[in-house]
Coordinates of C-alpha atoms in Angstrom, one line a residue:
Chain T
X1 CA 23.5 -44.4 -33.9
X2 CA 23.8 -47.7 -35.4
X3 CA 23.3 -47.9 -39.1
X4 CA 20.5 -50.5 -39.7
X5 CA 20.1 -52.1 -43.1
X6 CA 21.1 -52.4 -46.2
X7 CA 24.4 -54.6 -47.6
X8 CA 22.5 -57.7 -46.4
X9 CA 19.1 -56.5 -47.5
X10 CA 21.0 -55.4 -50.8
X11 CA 22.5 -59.1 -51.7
X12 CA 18.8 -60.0 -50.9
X13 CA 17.2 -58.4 -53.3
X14 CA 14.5 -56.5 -50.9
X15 CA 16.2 -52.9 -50.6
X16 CA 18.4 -51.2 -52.7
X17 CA 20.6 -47.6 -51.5
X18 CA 23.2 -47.8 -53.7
X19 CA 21.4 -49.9 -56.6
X20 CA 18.1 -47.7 -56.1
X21 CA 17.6 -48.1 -60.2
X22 CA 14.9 -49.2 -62.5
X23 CA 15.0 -52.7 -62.2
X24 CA 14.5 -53.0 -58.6
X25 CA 11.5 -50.0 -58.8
X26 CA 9.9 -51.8 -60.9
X27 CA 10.4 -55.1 -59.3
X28 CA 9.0 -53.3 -55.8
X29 CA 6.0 -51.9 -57.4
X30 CA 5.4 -55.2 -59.3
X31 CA 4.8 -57.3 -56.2
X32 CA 3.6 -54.8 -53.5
X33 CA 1.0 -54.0 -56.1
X34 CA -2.4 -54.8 -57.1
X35 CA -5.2 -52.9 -58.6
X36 CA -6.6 -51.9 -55.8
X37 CA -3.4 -51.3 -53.3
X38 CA -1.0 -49.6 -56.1
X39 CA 1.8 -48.7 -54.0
X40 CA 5.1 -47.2 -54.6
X41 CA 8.4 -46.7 -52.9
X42 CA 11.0 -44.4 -52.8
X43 CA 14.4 -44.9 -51.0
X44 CA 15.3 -41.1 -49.5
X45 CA 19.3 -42.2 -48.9
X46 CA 19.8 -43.0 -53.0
X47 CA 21.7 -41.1 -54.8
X48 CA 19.0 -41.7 -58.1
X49 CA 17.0 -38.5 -57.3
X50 CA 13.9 -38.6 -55.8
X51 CA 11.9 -37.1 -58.9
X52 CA 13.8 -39.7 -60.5
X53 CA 12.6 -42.9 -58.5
X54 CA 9.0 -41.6 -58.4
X55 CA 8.5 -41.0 -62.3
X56 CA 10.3 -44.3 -62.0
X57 CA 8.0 -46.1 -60.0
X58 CA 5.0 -45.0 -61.3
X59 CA 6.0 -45.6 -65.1
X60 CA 6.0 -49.2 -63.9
X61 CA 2.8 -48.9 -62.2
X62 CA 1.7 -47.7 -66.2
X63 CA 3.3 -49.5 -68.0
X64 CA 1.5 -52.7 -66.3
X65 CA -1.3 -51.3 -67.2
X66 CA -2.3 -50.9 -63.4
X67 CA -3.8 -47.4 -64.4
X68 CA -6.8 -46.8 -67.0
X69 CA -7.5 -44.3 -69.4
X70 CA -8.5 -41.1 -67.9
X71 CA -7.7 -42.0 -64.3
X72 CA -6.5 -38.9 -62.5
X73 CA -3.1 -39.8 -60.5
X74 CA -3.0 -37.8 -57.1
X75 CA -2.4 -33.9 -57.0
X76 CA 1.1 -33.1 -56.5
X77 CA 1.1 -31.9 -52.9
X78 CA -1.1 -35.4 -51.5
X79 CA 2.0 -37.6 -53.0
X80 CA 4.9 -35.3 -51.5
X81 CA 2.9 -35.7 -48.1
X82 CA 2.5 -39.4 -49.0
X83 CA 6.0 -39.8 -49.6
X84 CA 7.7 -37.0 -47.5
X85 CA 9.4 -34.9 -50.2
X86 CA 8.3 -31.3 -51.5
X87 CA 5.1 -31.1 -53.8
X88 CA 7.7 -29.6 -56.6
X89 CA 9.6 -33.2 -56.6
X90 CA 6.4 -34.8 -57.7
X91 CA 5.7 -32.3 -60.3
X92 CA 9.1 -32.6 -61.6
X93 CA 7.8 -36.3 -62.1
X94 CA 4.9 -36.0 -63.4
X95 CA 6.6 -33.7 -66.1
X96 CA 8.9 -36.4 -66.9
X97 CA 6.1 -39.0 -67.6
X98 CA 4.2 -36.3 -69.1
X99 CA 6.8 -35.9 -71.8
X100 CA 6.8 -39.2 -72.0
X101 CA 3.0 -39.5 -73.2
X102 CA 2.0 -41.5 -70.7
X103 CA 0.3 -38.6 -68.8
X104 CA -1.6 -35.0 -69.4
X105 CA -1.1 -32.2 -66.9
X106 CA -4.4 -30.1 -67.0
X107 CA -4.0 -27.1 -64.5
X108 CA -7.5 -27.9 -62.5
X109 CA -7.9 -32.0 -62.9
X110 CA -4.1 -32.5 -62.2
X111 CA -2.3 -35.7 -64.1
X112 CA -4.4 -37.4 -66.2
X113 CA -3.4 -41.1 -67.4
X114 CA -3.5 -41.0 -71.3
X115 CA -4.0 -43.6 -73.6
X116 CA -0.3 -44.6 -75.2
X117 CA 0.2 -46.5 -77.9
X118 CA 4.0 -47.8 -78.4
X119 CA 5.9 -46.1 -80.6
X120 CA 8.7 -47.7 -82.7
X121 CA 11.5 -47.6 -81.3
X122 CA 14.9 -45.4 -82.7
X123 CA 18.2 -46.6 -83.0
X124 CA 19.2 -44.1 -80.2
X125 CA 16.4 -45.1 -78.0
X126 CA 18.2 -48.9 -78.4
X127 CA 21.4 -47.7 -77.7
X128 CA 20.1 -45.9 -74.5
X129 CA 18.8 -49.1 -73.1
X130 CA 22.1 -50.6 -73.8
X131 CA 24.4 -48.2 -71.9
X132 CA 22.1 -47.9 -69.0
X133 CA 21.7 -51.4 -68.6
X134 CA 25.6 -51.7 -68.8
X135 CA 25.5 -48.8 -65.6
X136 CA 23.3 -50.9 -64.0
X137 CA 24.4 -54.4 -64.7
X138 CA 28.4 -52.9 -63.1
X139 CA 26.2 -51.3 -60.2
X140 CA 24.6 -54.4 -59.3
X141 CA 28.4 -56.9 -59.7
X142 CA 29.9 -54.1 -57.9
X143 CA 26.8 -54.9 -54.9
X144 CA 27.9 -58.1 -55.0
X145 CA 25.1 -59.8 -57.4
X146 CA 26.1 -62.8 -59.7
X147 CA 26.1 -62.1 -63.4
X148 CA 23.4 -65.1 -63.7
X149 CA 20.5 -63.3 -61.0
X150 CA 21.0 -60.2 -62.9
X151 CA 20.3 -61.7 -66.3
X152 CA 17.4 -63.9 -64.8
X153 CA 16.3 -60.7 -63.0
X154 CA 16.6 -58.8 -66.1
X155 CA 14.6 -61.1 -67.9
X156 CA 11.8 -61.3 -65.7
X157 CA 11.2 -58.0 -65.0
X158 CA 11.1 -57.2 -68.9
X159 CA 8.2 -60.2 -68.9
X160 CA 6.4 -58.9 -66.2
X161 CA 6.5 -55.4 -67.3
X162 CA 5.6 -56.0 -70.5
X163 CA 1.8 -54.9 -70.7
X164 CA -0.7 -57.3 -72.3
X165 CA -1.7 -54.3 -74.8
X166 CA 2.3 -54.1 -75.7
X167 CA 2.6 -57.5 -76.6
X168 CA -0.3 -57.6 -79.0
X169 CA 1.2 -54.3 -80.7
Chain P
X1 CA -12.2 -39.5 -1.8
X2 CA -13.3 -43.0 -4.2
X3 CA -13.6 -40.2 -7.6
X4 CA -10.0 -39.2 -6.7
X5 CA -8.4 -42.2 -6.0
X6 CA -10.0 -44.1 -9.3
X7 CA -8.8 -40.8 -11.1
X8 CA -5.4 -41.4 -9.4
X9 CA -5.4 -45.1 -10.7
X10 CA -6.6 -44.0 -14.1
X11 CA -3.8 -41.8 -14.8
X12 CA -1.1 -44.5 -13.5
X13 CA -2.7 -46.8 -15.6
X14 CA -2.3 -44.8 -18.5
X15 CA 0.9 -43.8 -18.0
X16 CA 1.6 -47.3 -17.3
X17 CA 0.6 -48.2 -20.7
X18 CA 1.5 -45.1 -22.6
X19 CA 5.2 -46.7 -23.9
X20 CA 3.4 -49.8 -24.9
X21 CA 0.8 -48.3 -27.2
X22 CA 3.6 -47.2 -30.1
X23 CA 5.0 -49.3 -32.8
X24 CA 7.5 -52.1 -31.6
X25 CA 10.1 -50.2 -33.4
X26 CA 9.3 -46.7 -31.6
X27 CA 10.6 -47.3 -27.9
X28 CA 9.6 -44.3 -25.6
X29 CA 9.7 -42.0 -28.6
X30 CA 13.2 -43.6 -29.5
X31 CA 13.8 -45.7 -32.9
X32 CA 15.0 -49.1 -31.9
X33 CA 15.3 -52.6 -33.4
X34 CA 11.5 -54.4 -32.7
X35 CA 13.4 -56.7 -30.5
X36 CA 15.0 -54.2 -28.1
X37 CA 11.8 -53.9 -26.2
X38 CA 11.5 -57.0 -25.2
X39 CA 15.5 -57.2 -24.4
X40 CA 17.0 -57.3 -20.7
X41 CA 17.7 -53.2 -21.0
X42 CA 14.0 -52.5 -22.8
X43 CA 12.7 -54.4 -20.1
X44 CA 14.8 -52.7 -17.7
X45 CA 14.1 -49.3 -18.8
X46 CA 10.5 -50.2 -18.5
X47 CA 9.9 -51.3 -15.2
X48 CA 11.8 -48.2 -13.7
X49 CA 9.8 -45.8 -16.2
X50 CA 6.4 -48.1 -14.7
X51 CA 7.8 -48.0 -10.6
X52 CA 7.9 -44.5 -10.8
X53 CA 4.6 -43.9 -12.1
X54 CA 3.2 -46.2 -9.6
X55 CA 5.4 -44.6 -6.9
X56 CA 4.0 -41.1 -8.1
X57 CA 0.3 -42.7 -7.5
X58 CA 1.0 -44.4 -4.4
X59 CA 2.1 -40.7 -3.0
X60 CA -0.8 -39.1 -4.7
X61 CA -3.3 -41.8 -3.6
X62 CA -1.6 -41.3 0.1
X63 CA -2.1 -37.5 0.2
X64 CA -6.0 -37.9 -0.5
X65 CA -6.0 -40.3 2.2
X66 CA -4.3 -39.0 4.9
X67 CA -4.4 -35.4 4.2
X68 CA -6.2 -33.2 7.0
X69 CA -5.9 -30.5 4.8
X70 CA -8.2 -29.6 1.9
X71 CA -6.5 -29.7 -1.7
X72 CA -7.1 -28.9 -5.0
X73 CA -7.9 -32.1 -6.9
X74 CA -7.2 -31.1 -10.6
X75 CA -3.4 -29.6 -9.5
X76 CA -3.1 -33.2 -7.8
X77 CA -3.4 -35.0 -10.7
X78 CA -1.5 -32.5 -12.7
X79 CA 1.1 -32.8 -10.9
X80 CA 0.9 -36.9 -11.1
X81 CA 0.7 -36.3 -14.7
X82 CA 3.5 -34.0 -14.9
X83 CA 5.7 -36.5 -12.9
X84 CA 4.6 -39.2 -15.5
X85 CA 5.9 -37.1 -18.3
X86 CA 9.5 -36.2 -16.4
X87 CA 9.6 -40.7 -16.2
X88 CA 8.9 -40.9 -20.1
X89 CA 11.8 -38.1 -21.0
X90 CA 14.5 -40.0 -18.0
X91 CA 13.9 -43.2 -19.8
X92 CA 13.9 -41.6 -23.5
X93 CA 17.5 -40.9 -22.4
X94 CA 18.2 -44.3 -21.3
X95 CA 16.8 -45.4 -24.8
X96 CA 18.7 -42.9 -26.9
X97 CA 22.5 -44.7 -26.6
X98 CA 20.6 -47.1 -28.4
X99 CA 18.9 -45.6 -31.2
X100 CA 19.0 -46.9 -34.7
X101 CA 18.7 -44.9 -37.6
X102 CA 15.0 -45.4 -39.2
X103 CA 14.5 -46.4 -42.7
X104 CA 14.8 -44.1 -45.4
X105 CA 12.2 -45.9 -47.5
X106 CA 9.0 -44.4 -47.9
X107 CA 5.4 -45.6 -49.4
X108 CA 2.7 -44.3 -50.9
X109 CA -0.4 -45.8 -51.9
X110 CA -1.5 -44.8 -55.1
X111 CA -5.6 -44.0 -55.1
X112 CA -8.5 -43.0 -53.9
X113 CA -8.4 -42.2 -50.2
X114 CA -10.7 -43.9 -47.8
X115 CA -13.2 -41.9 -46.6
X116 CA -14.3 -41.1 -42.7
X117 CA -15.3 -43.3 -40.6
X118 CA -19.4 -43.6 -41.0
X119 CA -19.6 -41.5 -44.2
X120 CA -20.9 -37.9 -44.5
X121 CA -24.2 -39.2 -42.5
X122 CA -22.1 -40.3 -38.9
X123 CA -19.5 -36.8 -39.5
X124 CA -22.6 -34.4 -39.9
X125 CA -24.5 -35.7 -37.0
X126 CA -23.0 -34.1 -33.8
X127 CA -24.0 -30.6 -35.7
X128 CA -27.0 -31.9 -36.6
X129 CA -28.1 -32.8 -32.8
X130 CA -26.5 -29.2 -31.6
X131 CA -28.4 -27.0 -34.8
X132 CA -32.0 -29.4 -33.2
X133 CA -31.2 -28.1 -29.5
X134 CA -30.8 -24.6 -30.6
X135 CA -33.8 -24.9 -32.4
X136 CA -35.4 -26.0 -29.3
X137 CA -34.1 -23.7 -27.4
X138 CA -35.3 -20.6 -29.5
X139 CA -38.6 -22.0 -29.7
X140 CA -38.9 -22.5 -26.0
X141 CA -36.8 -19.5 -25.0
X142 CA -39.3 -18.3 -22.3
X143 CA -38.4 -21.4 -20.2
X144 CA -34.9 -20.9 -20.4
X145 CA -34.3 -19.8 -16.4
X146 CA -32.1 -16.6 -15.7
X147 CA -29.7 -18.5 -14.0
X148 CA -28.3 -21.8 -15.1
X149 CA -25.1 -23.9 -14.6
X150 CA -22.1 -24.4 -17.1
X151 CA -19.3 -26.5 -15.1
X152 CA -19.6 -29.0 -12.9
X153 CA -16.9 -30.3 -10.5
X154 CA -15.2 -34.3 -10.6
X155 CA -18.6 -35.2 -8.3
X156 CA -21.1 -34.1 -10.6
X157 CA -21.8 -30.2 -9.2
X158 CA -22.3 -27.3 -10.4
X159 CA -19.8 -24.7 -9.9
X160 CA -20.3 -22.4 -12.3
X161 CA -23.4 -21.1 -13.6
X162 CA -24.0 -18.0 -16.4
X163 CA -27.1 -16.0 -17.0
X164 CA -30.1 -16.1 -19.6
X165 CA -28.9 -14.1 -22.6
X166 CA -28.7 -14.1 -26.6
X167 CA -25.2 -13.3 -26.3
X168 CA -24.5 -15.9 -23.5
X169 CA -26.8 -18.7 -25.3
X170 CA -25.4 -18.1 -28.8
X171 CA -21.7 -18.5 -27.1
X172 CA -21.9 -21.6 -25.4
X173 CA -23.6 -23.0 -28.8
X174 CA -21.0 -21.3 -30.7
X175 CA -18.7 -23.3 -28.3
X176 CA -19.9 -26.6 -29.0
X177 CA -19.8 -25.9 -32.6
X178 CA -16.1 -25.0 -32.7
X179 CA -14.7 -27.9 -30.8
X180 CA -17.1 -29.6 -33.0
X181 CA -15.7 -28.5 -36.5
X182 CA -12.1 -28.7 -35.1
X183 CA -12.4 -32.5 -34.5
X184 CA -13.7 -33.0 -38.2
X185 CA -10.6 -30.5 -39.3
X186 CA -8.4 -32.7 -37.6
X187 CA -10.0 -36.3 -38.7
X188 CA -9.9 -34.4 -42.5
X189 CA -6.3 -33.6 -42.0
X190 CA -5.2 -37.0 -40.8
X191 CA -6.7 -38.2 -43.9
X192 CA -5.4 -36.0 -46.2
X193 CA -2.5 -34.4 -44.7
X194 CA -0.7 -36.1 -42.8
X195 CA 1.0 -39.9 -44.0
X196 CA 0.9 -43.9 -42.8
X197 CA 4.6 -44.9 -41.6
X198 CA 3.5 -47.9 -43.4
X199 CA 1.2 -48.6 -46.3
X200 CA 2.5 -52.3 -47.5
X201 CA 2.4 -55.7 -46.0
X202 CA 1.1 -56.4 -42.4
X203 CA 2.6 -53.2 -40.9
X204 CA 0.7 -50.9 -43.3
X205 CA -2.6 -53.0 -42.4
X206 CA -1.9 -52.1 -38.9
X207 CA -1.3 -49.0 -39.1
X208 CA -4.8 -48.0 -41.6
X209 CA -6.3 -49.8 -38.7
X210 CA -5.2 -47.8 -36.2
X211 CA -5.6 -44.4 -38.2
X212 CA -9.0 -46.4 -37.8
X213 CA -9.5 -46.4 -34.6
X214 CA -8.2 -42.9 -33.7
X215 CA -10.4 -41.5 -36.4
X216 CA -13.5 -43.5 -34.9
X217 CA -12.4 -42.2 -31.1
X218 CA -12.7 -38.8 -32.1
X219 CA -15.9 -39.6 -33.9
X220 CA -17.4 -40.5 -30.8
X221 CA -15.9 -37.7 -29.0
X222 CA -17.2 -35.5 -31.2
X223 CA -21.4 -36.9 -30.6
X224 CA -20.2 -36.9 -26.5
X225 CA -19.7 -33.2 -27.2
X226 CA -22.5 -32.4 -29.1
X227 CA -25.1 -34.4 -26.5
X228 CA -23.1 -32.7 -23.8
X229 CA -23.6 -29.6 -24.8
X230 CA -27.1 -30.3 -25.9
X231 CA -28.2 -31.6 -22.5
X232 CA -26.9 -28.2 -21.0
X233 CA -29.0 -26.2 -22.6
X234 CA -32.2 -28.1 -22.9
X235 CA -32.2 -29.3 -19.7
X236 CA -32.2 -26.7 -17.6
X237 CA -36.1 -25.5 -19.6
X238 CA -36.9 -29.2 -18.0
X239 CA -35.9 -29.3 -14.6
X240 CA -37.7 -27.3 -11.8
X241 CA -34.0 -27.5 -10.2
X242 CA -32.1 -25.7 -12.3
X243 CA -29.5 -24.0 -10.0
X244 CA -27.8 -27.3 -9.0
X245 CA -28.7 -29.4 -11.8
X246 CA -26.3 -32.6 -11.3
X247 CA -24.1 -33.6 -14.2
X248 CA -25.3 -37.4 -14.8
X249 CA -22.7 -40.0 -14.0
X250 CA -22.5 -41.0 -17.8
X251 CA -21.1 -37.6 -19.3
X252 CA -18.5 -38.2 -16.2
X253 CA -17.8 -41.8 -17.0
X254 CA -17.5 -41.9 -20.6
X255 CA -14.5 -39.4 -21.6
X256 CA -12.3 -41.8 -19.6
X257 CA -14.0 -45.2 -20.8
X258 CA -13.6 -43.7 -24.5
X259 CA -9.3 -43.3 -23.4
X260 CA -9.2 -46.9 -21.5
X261 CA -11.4 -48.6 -24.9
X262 CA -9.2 -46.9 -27.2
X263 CA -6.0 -47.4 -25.2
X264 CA -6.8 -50.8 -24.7
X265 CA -7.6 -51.6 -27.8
X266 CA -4.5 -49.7 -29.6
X267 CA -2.4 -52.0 -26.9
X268 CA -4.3 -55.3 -27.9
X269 CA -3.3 -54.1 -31.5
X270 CA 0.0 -53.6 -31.1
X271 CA 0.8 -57.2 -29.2
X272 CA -0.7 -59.4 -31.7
X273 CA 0.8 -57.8 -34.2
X274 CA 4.7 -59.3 -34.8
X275 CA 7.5 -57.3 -36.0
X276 CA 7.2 -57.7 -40.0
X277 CA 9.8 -56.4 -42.5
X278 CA 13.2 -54.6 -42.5
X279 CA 11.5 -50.8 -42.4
X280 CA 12.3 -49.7 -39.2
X281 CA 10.8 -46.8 -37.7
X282 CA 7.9 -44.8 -38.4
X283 CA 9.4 -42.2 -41.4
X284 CA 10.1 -39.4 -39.4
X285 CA 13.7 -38.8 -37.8
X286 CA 14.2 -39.1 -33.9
X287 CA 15.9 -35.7 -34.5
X288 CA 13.2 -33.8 -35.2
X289 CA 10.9 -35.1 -32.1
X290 CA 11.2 -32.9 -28.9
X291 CA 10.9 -35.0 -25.5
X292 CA 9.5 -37.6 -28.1
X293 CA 6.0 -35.6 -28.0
X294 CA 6.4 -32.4 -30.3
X295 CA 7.0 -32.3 -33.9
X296 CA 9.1 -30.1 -35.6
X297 CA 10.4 -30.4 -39.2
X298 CA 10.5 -28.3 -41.9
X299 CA 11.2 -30.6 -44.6
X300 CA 8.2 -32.5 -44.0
X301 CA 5.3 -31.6 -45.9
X302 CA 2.6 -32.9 -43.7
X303 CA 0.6 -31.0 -41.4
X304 CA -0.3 -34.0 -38.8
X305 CA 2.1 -36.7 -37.9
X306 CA 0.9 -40.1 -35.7
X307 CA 2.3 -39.6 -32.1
X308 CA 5.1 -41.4 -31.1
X309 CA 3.3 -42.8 -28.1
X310 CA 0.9 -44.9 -30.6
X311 CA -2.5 -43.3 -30.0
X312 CA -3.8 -39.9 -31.8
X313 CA -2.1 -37.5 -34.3
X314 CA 0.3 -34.0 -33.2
X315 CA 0.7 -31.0 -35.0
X316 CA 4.7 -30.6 -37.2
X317 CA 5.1 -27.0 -35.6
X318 CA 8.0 -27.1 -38.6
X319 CA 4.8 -26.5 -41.5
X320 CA 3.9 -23.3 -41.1
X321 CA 0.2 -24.5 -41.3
X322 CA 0.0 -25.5 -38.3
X323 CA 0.8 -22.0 -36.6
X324 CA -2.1 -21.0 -38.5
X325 CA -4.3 -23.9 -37.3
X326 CA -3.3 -23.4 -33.9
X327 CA -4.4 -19.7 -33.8
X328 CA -7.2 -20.3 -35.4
X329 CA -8.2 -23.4 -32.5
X330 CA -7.2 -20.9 -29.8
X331 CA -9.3 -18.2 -30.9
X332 CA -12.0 -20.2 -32.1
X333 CA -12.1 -21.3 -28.2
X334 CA -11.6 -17.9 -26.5
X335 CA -13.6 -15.8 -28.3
X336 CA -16.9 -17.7 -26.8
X337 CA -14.9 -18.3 -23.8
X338 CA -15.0 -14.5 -23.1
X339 CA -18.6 -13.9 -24.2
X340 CA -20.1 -16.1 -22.0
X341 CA -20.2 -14.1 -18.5

């Protein structure tokens, strides 16, 4: 079996198995997503775990305000179909974002989209960002990106992601 | 003689086009680069698969001609069929020293699903035209005749008839209303539980529009059904013949022009449409596909998977559903089967 894929499609930006990480979830959803085709994508060969990538993906998909108020997101079992991984996955993200605020798990109406307004942010929650962006800026050198794409990159996807409700806050 | 031939011809035809029906990425039932059907060994591969098939029909076609002996038709073409299916699994193995491994990206579209084709109105009208015909029939019960026809050979006769009876009546309708409810089970399920290979770009276009098409097919096979079944039992209170009541050419005719529209139109579908991103195959592993026709993977969640060869939807035997499913199809079959005498 030939391997098809993914150093060439990694230096390109459009796939990522070894770099499967926020930036480039958020990026995917960003473009292949509108209001009315929200998509999301999960890579099954990365080692970020697949809960992982979906609360991932779909944070994006909130935090760009792609969802509103009240919208129910699909039932657990429908997205592990969707996506081809066990209904318990799913659930395990949508716990995630549910500690998060961003969602309300009612046994019979499933995940509920909930109003969030931004809290302030801690001095650990700024430290966080900084050591996973480190992780992530060495994973992305080690793929072979130069330091200038990742901190145009960076910067881009903190613009686009950046909700219109956030920036007023 | 011309029924069996341009039977004969049918199934080489689609045989013939079977392979090209699937995604330019699925190569009989094998996970290749889009290119490699179109390369000197796809094409190679492909014109032994299609001079068998035509060989097989040429033979076939030869023994209805020259024949002094009297055959069975149906085992004919089984057989023809059967000896189509043995050319798809020889040229699977020529494909498989040149498999790829399929992407391990997978997509979901996040919202509300679309709905079946025609709305509840088009899904609930095949039981609607078989709950009118029962009415009928009840309310002219007295000119139901004792003895009326069921089956009809390829030409259009009768060859098997059953007898006036509640029990008899009630199973043939009970019949019609099975195969009836299975086909909007399985439209449901292809909605809901089962998943695109693609949902982005021009490849997830195609392949909503071809979940289109196969939902649409069965649509319409579903209404042939129903007026089918509908005709049998009103007609025979009609007609002063009712012992060798002819099956009209139409009922004969359309099951196969419903499987050369849809095969056609699949095959149009699939050539216009260009090879588009880097996600190669169609999210479920070559390992996991018997002979490229049966499904069997436990670590896949959903109940109905799109067949390799391009048109309709299989059961994964590996969700234990489906075991459940198919019981319930079989019995929901036999059961009037058996009560019809």
């Amino acid at each position: 079996m030939v391997r098809h894929d993914s150093l060439e499609e990694l230096r390109e930006g459009r796939a990522s198995s070894g770099l499967t990480s926020i930036v480039f979830l958020s990026i995917v959803c960003r473009h292949q997503t509108m209001k009315t085709h929200r998509v999301i994508r999960i890579d099954t060969a990365s080692p970020v775990p697949a809960y992982r990538q979906i609360a991932n993906a779909l944070r994006a998909l909130l935090v760009s305000d792609e969802f509103s108020v009240g919208e129910a997101l699909p039932t657990v079992r429908q997205l592990g179909i969707d996506l081809g991984v066990h209904h318990n996955t799913v659930a395990e993200a949508y716990r995630i974002l549910s500690d998060e605020g961003w969602l309300v798990l009612q046994r019979h109406h499933g995940a509920i989209v909930q109003d969030r307004s931004r809290p302030s942010p801690s001095r650990e929650a700024r430290s966080s960002l900084l050591q996973r962006l480190r992780e992530l800026t060495a994973e992305a050198q080690t793929a072979g990106l130069a330091p200038g794409v990742i901190a145009e990159t960076m910067r881009s996807v903190a613009t686009q992601l950046t909700a219109p409700k956030l920036r007023k806050a | 003689m011309a029924t069996m031939l341009g039977l004969i011809v049918l199934v080489a035809v689609t045989s013939h086009f079977a392979p090209h029906l699937s995604r330019r990425d699925i190569f009989f039932g094998v996970t290749v680069t889009p290119d490699f059907r179109d390369g000197p060994i796809g094409r190679r591969v492909s014109r032994r698969y299609a001079a068998k098939v035509w060989f097989m029909a040429f033979v076939a076609a030869a023994l209805v001609v020259t024949s002094p002996m009297p055959f069975v038709s149906a085992s004919l073409l089984l057989g023809q069929t059967v000896g189509a299916v043995v050319a798809f699994i020889e040229a699977q193995r020529s494909a498989t020293s040149h498999a790829i491994a399929p992407t391990t990206i997978r997509e979901a579209e996040i919202g509300q699903r679309p709905g079946l084709p025609g709305g509840f109105a088009a899904q609930v009208g095949p039981f609607l035209i078989l709950l009118v015909a029962a009415a009928y029939v009840a309310w002219f019960w007295k000119d139901v005749p004792a003895r009326f026809p069921i089956h009809w050979n390829l030409s259009g006769r009768p060859d098997n008839w059953t007898t006036k009876s509640v029990v008899s009546i009630s199973a043939v309708f009970a019949l019609a209303f099975v195969i009836n409810g299975m086909g909007l089970f399985m439209s449901y399920a292809v909605l809901h539980w089962s998943r695109l290979p693609s949902v982005a770009g021009v490849m997830g276009q195609q392949d909503r529009r071809i979940r289109q098409v196969n939902l649409t097919a069965t649509l319409a096979m579903r209404y042939l059904v129903a007026i089918l079944f509908a005709w049998l039992l009103i007609m025979p209170t009609l007609s002063n013949e009712t012992g060798q009541l002819q099956l009209p050419l139409a009922f004969r005719v359309a099951p196969f022009v419903l499987v050369v529209v849809g095969t056609l139109v699949v095959r149009v579908m699939r050539r216009t449409a260009a090879a588009h991103g880097s996600n190669v195959g169609d999210s479920t592993p070559d390992a996991r596909w018997v002979f490229g026709k049966l499904y069997i993977n436990r670590a896949d969640p959903a109940l109905f998977v799109a067949k390799r060869m391009g048109l309709g939807y299989t059961l994964n035997l590996g969700n234990p559903w489906s075991w459940l499913v198919m019981i319930v199809f079989v019995t929901g079959i036999a059961i009037p089967l058996l009560l019809i005498p």
